[in-house]
Coordinates of C-alpha atoms in Angstrom, one line a residue:
M1 CA 42.1 -39.3 -43.7
T2 CA 39.2 -41.0 -42.4
N3 CA 35.8 -39.4 -41.4
T4 CA 36.7 -40.0 -37.5
A5 CA 40.2 -38.4 -37.9
F6 CA 38.6 -35.3 -40.0
L7 CA 36.1 -35.1 -37.3
Q8 CA 38.7 -35.3 -34.6
D9 CA 40.8 -32.4 -36.2
L10 CA 37.7 -30.4 -37.0
I11 CA 36.5 -29.8 -33.4
A12 CA 40.1 -29.6 -32.1
A13 CA 40.2 -26.4 -34.0
L14 CA 37.3 -25.0 -31.8
P15 CA 37.8 -22.7 -28.7
L16 CA 35.1 -24.3 -26.7
P17 CA 35.2 -27.8 -25.0
T18 CA 33.2 -29.7 -27.6
L19 CA 32.2 -33.4 -28.2
V20 CA 30.3 -35.3 -30.9
I21 CA 27.9 -37.8 -30.2
D22 CA 26.8 -40.5 -33.1
R23 CA 23.7 -42.2 -34.2
A24 CA 24.6 -45.2 -31.8
E25 CA 24.5 -42.7 -28.9
R26 CA 28.3 -43.0 -28.4
V27 CA 31.0 -40.3 -28.1
A28 CA 32.5 -40.1 -31.8
A29 CA 35.3 -37.2 -30.9
L30 CA 36.1 -34.7 -28.5
N31 CA 38.8 -32.0 -28.3
P32 CA 41.2 -31.4 -25.9
A33 CA 39.4 -28.9 -24.0
A34 CA 36.3 -31.5 -23.5
E35 CA 39.0 -34.1 -22.5
V36 CA 39.5 -31.9 -19.4
L37 CA 35.7 -31.9 -18.4
V38 CA 34.7 -35.5 -19.2
G39 CA 38.1 -37.4 -19.5
A40 CA 40.3 -38.6 -22.1
R41 CA 38.8 -41.9 -22.5
A42 CA 35.3 -41.0 -23.4
V43 CA 35.6 -41.8 -27.1
G44 CA 33.5 -44.8 -27.9
R45 CA 31.5 -44.9 -24.7
N46 CA 27.7 -44.1 -24.4
F47 CA 27.2 -40.6 -23.8
V48 CA 25.1 -41.3 -20.7
T49 CA 28.2 -42.9 -18.8
V50 CA 30.4 -39.6 -20.0
L51 CA 28.0 -36.8 -19.3
R52 CA 26.0 -38.2 -16.4
Q53 CA 24.2 -35.3 -15.3
P54 CA 20.5 -35.9 -15.7
V55 CA 19.4 -32.4 -17.2
L56 CA 22.1 -32.7 -19.9
V57 CA 21.5 -36.5 -20.6
D58 CA 17.8 -35.7 -21.1
A59 CA 18.5 -32.7 -23.6
V60 CA 20.8 -34.9 -25.5
E61 CA 18.1 -37.8 -25.8
R62 CA 15.6 -35.2 -27.0
C63 CA 17.9 -33.9 -29.5
L64 CA 18.6 -37.2 -30.9
E65 CA 14.9 -37.8 -31.1
D66 CA 13.8 -34.6 -32.9
A67 CA 17.1 -32.9 -34.0
T68 CA 15.8 -29.5 -32.3
P69 CA 18.7 -27.5 -31.0
R70 CA 18.7 -27.2 -27.2
H71 CA 20.5 -25.6 -24.2
A72 CA 21.3 -27.2 -20.9
K73 CA 23.3 -26.6 -17.8
F74 CA 26.4 -28.6 -16.8
V75 CA 27.9 -28.0 -13.2
L76 CA 31.5 -29.3 -12.1
G77 CA 33.1 -28.9 -8.9
D78 CA 32.5 -29.1 -5.1
V79 CA 29.7 -27.3 -3.3
G80 CA 30.5 -23.5 -3.1
N81 CA 33.4 -23.9 -5.6
D82 CA 31.1 -24.7 -8.7
V83 CA 32.2 -24.2 -12.4
T84 CA 28.8 -23.8 -14.4
Y85 CA 28.7 -24.3 -18.2
D86 CA 26.1 -23.4 -20.7
V87 CA 25.8 -26.5 -23.1
T88 CA 24.8 -26.0 -26.6
L89 CA 23.3 -29.2 -28.5
K90 CA 23.0 -29.0 -32.2
T91 CA 22.6 -31.8 -34.9
V92 CA 24.8 -31.9 -37.9
T93 CA 22.2 -31.9 -40.7
G94 CA 22.7 -35.2 -42.8
A95 CA 25.4 -36.7 -40.7
G96 CA 23.5 -38.1 -37.9
L97 CA 25.9 -36.5 -35.5
L98 CA 25.2 -34.3 -32.4
M99 CA 27.5 -31.5 -31.5
V100 CA 27.8 -30.6 -27.8
S101 CA 29.7 -27.6 -26.9
F102 CA 30.3 -26.1 -23.4
Q103 CA 30.7 -22.4 -22.6
D104 CA 31.8 -21.3 -19.0
I105 CA 29.4 -19.0 -17.7
T106 CA 30.3 -19.3 -13.9
H107 CA 31.0 -15.3 -13.7
K108 CA 27.3 -14.8 -14.9
A109 CA 26.0 -17.3 -12.3
Q110 CA 28.1 -15.7 -9.7
A111 CA 26.9 -12.3 -10.4
G112 CA 23.3 -13.4 -10.5
Q113 CA 23.7 -15.1 -7.1
M114 CA 25.5 -11.9 -5.6
R115 CA 22.5 -9.8 -6.8
R116 CA 20.0 -12.0 -5.1
D117 CA 22.2 -12.2 -1.9
F118 CA 22.5 -8.3 -2.0
V119 CA 18.6 -7.8 -2.3
A120 CA 18.0 -10.6 0.4
N121 CA 20.7 -8.8 2.8
V122 CA 19.1 -5.2 2.2
S123 CA 15.4 -6.7 2.7
H124 CA 16.7 -8.2 6.0
E125 CA 18.8 -4.9 7.1
L126 CA 15.7 -2.9 6.6
R127 CA 13.0 -5.3 7.9
T128 CA 14.5 -5.4 11.4
P129 CA 14.3 -1.9 12.2
L130 CA 11.0 -1.3 10.2
T131 CA 9.4 -4.3 12.4
S132 CA 10.7 -2.3 15.6
L133 CA 9.2 0.9 14.4
M134 CA 6.0 -0.6 13.4
G135 CA 5.6 -2.4 16.7
F136 CA 6.4 0.8 18.7
I137 CA 4.0 2.7 16.7
E138 CA 1.3 0.4 17.5
T139 CA 2.1 0.5 21.1
L140 CA 2.2 4.1 21.3
S141 CA -1.2 4.3 19.5
G142 CA -2.7 1.6 21.9
P143 CA -1.5 0.6 25.4
A144 CA 1.1 3.3 26.0
R145 CA -1.0 5.9 24.7
D146 CA -1.1 7.8 28.0
D147 CA 2.1 6.5 29.6
A148 CA 4.5 9.4 29.4
A149 CA 7.6 7.2 30.7
A150 CA 7.0 4.5 28.1
R151 CA 6.3 7.1 25.3
D152 CA 9.8 8.6 25.8
R153 CA 11.5 5.3 26.0
F154 CA 9.9 4.0 22.9
L155 CA 10.5 7.3 21.0
G156 CA 14.3 7.0 21.9
I157 CA 14.4 3.6 20.4
M158 CA 12.4 4.6 17.4
Q159 CA 14.9 7.4 16.9
T160 CA 17.8 4.7 16.9
E161 CA 16.0 2.5 14.6
A162 CA 15.3 5.3 12.1
G163 CA 18.8 6.5 12.2
R164 CA 20.0 3.0 11.5
M165 CA 17.8 2.8 8.4
N166 CA 19.0 6.4 7.4
R167 CA 22.8 5.2 7.5
L168 CA 21.9 2.2 5.7
V169 CA 20.3 4.1 2.9
G170 CA 23.1 6.4 3.0
D171 CA 25.8 3.9 2.6
L172 CA 23.7 1.9 -0.1
L173 CA 23.7 5.3 -2.1
S174 CA 27.4 5.9 -1.6
L175 CA 28.2 2.3 -2.5
S176 CA 26.3 2.9 -5.7
R177 CA 28.1 5.8 -6.5
V178 CA 31.5 4.5 -6.0
E179 CA 30.8 1.4 -8.0
A180 CA 29.5 3.6 -10.8
E181 CA 32.8 5.6 -10.9
E182 CA 35.2 2.8 -10.1
R183 CA 36.6 2.5 -13.5
V184 CA 37.1 6.3 -13.9
R185 CA 40.4 7.2 -12.7
P186 CA 40.6 10.4 -10.6
T187 CA 42.6 13.4 -12.3
G188 CA 42.8 16.1 -9.5
Q189 CA 45.7 16.5 -7.3
V190 CA 45.2 15.9 -3.6
N191 CA 47.3 16.6 -0.6
L192 CA 46.8 13.4 1.5
T193 CA 48.4 15.0 4.5
G194 CA 45.6 17.6 4.5
V195 CA 42.9 14.9 4.1
L196 CA 44.4 12.9 7.0
Q197 CA 44.4 16.1 9.2
T198 CA 40.8 16.6 8.5
T199 CA 39.9 13.1 9.2
L200 CA 41.7 13.4 12.6
R201 CA 40.1 16.8 13.4
N202 CA 36.4 15.6 12.3
L203 CA 36.6 12.3 14.5
N204 CA 38.4 14.0 17.6
P205 CA 35.1 14.5 19.3
L206 CA 34.2 10.9 18.9
A207 CA 37.4 9.7 20.1
I208 CA 37.4 11.8 23.3
E209 CA 33.8 10.6 23.9
A210 CA 35.1 7.0 23.6
D211 CA 38.2 7.8 25.6
V212 CA 40.6 7.0 22.9
R213 CA 43.6 9.0 22.0
L214 CA 44.5 9.3 18.4
R215 CA 48.2 9.0 17.7
P216 CA 49.2 10.7 14.5
V217 CA 52.8 9.7 13.3
F218 CA 53.3 12.1 10.1
G219 CA 54.6 15.2 9.4
A220 CA 53.1 18.4 7.7
E221 CA 54.8 18.0 4.4
P222 CA 52.6 17.6 1.6
L223 CA 51.8 14.1 0.0
P224 CA 50.5 14.6 -3.5
I225 CA 48.4 12.1 -5.3
L226 CA 45.9 12.1 -8.0
G227 CA 42.7 11.5 -6.4
D228 CA 39.2 12.4 -5.5
A229 CA 39.6 14.4 -2.0
D230 CA 35.8 13.5 -0.6
Q231 CA 36.2 9.9 -1.4
L232 CA 39.6 9.6 0.2
L233 CA 38.3 11.4 3.2
Q234 CA 35.4 9.0 3.3
V235 CA 37.9 6.1 3.3
F236 CA 40.2 7.4 6.2
T237 CA 37.1 8.5 8.1
N238 CA 35.7 4.9 7.8
L239 CA 38.8 3.3 8.9
V240 CA 39.7 5.6 11.9
E241 CA 36.2 5.4 13.1
N242 CA 36.2 1.7 13.0
A243 CA 39.5 1.8 15.0
I244 CA 38.0 4.2 17.4
K245 CA 34.7 1.8 17.9
Y246 CA 36.3 -1.5 17.8
G247 CA 39.7 -0.8 19.3
G248 CA 38.5 -0.4 22.8
K249 CA 37.9 2.4 25.4
G250 CA 40.9 3.8 26.8
K251 CA 43.1 2.4 24.1
P252 CA 45.1 4.6 21.6
V253 CA 44.7 4.3 17.8
D254 CA 47.8 4.9 15.8
I255 CA 47.8 6.5 12.3
L256 CA 51.1 5.9 10.7
C257 CA 52.5 7.1 7.2
E258 CA 55.4 5.6 5.3
T259 CA 56.4 6.8 1.6
S260 CA 58.6 4.6 -0.9
L261 CA 60.2 5.3 -4.1
R262 CA 59.1 1.8 -5.2
D263 CA 56.2 0.2 -3.2
P264 CA 56.3 -3.6 -3.6
A265 CA 52.6 -3.6 -3.9
L266 CA 52.3 -0.9 -6.5
R267 CA 55.9 -1.5 -8.1
A268 CA 55.9 2.3 -8.2
P269 CA 56.2 5.4 -5.9
G270 CA 53.6 5.0 -3.2
V271 CA 52.6 5.9 0.2
R272 CA 51.2 3.8 3.0
I273 CA 48.9 4.9 5.7
T274 CA 48.4 2.5 8.6
I275 CA 45.5 2.7 10.9
L276 CA 46.3 0.7 14.0
D277 CA 44.1 -0.1 17.0
H278 CA 45.0 -2.0 20.2
G279 CA 41.7 -3.7 20.5
P280 CA 40.7 -7.4 20.6
G281 CA 41.7 -8.1 17.0
I282 CA 40.2 -9.9 14.4
D283 CA 40.1 -13.8 13.8
Q284 CA 42.0 -15.0 10.8
H285 CA 39.1 -16.7 9.0
H286 CA 37.2 -13.2 8.9
I287 CA 39.9 -11.2 7.2
P288 CA 39.5 -12.2 3.6
R289 CA 35.8 -11.4 3.8
L290 CA 35.7 -8.2 5.5
T291 CA 35.4 -6.0 2.3
E292 CA 32.3 -8.0 1.3
R293 CA 29.0 -6.5 1.4
F294 CA 27.1 -7.1 4.5
Y295 CA 29.8 -9.2 6.1
R296 CA 30.5 -8.6 9.7
A297 CA 33.1 -10.5 11.8
D298 CA 30.7 -9.7 15.0
N299 CA 27.2 -9.3 14.1
H300 CA 25.8 -8.3 17.3
R301 CA 28.5 -5.9 18.0
S302 CA 28.5 -4.1 14.6
R303 CA 24.9 -3.5 14.7
A304 CA 25.0 -2.3 18.4
L305 CA 27.7 0.4 17.3
G306 CA 25.7 1.2 14.4
G307 CA 27.6 -0.5 11.7
T308 CA 25.6 -1.2 8.2
G309 CA 28.1 -3.8 7.0
L310 CA 29.1 -1.6 4.0
G311 CA 31.8 0.6 5.2
L312 CA 34.6 -1.6 3.9
A313 CA 33.0 -2.4 0.7
I314 CA 32.9 1.3 -0.1
V315 CA 36.6 1.8 1.1
K316 CA 37.7 -1.3 -1.3
H317 CA 35.8 0.4 -4.3
I318 CA 37.3 3.6 -3.7
L319 CA 40.7 2.3 -3.5
N320 CA 40.2 0.3 -6.8
R321 CA 39.2 3.6 -8.5
H322 CA 42.4 5.2 -7.1
R323 CA 44.7 2.1 -8.3
G324 CA 45.2 1.4 -4.5
R325 CA 45.3 -1.4 -2.1
L326 CA 43.9 -2.4 1.3
K327 CA 45.8 -4.8 3.4
I328 CA 44.4 -5.9 6.7
T329 CA 46.5 -7.9 9.2
S330 CA 45.3 -8.9 12.8
E331 CA 46.1 -11.4 15.4
L332 CA 43.5 -12.1 18.4
G333 CA 44.4 -10.1 21.3
Q334 CA 46.9 -8.0 19.4
G335 CA 44.6 -5.3 17.6
A336 CA 44.1 -4.9 14.0
S337 CA 46.0 -3.0 11.3
F338 CA 44.4 -1.4 8.3
C339 CA 47.0 -0.3 5.7
V340 CA 46.0 1.8 2.6
I341 CA 48.6 1.9 -0.2
L342 CA 48.2 4.7 -2.6
P343 CA 50.6 5.7 -5.6
L344 CA 52.2 9.0 -5.2
D345 CA 52.1 11.7 -7.8
V346 CA 55.7 11.9 -8.6
V347 CA 55.5 14.6 -11.0
A348 CA 54.0 17.1 -8.4
T349 CA 56.9 16.2 -6.1

């Protein structure tokens, strides 16, 4: 067996994409996983024409010069859909070869970007009301000190902005709690019918004020599930409240219930609670992103109605904990449907 054949067989056994560069700065061997990254015809070519990316090429050149192990980044894909690799470069002592292996760290890169985006979003959401409060405090301390009418108007706006910050902080704390508990499956038995009845009773004053009629279509018979009653109340309060706010004045909100011995989404006994409004609907391109933190289909309207952009993210995490699903469907001008799918506790029934 030739040295080249042995080298090829050796790196073929490695789980990571790996290639070897020789003293002549050419690719001596690569395994099938590396072929997917750099192409099947890389053997025999100069490493610069194979790797191409300047940061990695520079790292390879330095390793060939001083035999010092190094790490570099290698990125493939289109903008917004990149795959990021951590590349380890290490020389094979006495053989004059450089081993280059690629480890996919895309999930780490995405997690880091999500953290940065989250901090930026929180900062932005808090900065706007804080700026307003600071401006009004300065005005009330100076030019409007003795203007009773302006003082009352400014204090009203300040109360609104302070309430907005309070809601945001409350939702951030709630999101933190549900994320921490997401992998802990609830074990308490909950009557979902009772949760829905409490939700509608609590939100009825808001519906009356908005001239919206809540139309529940479910019976009084118990719907037992394993869950956290407070978290489920939070889910349905959020969804029904959104339907009241965004469905439009004078239009009804339907709350429908359907049980199944084998729900297709769960492949097990389940219950579907659908909250259906008859408002302007949601454009299709928004729907896949609605459960992202701080994502809003209509920024101006959401803020005007007191939304924090975190409600559906909280709903998603709570349903994940309950092994449930959230299905959103909508057409412009035809309203929006938010369907919560939860597993039934068949032992209790």
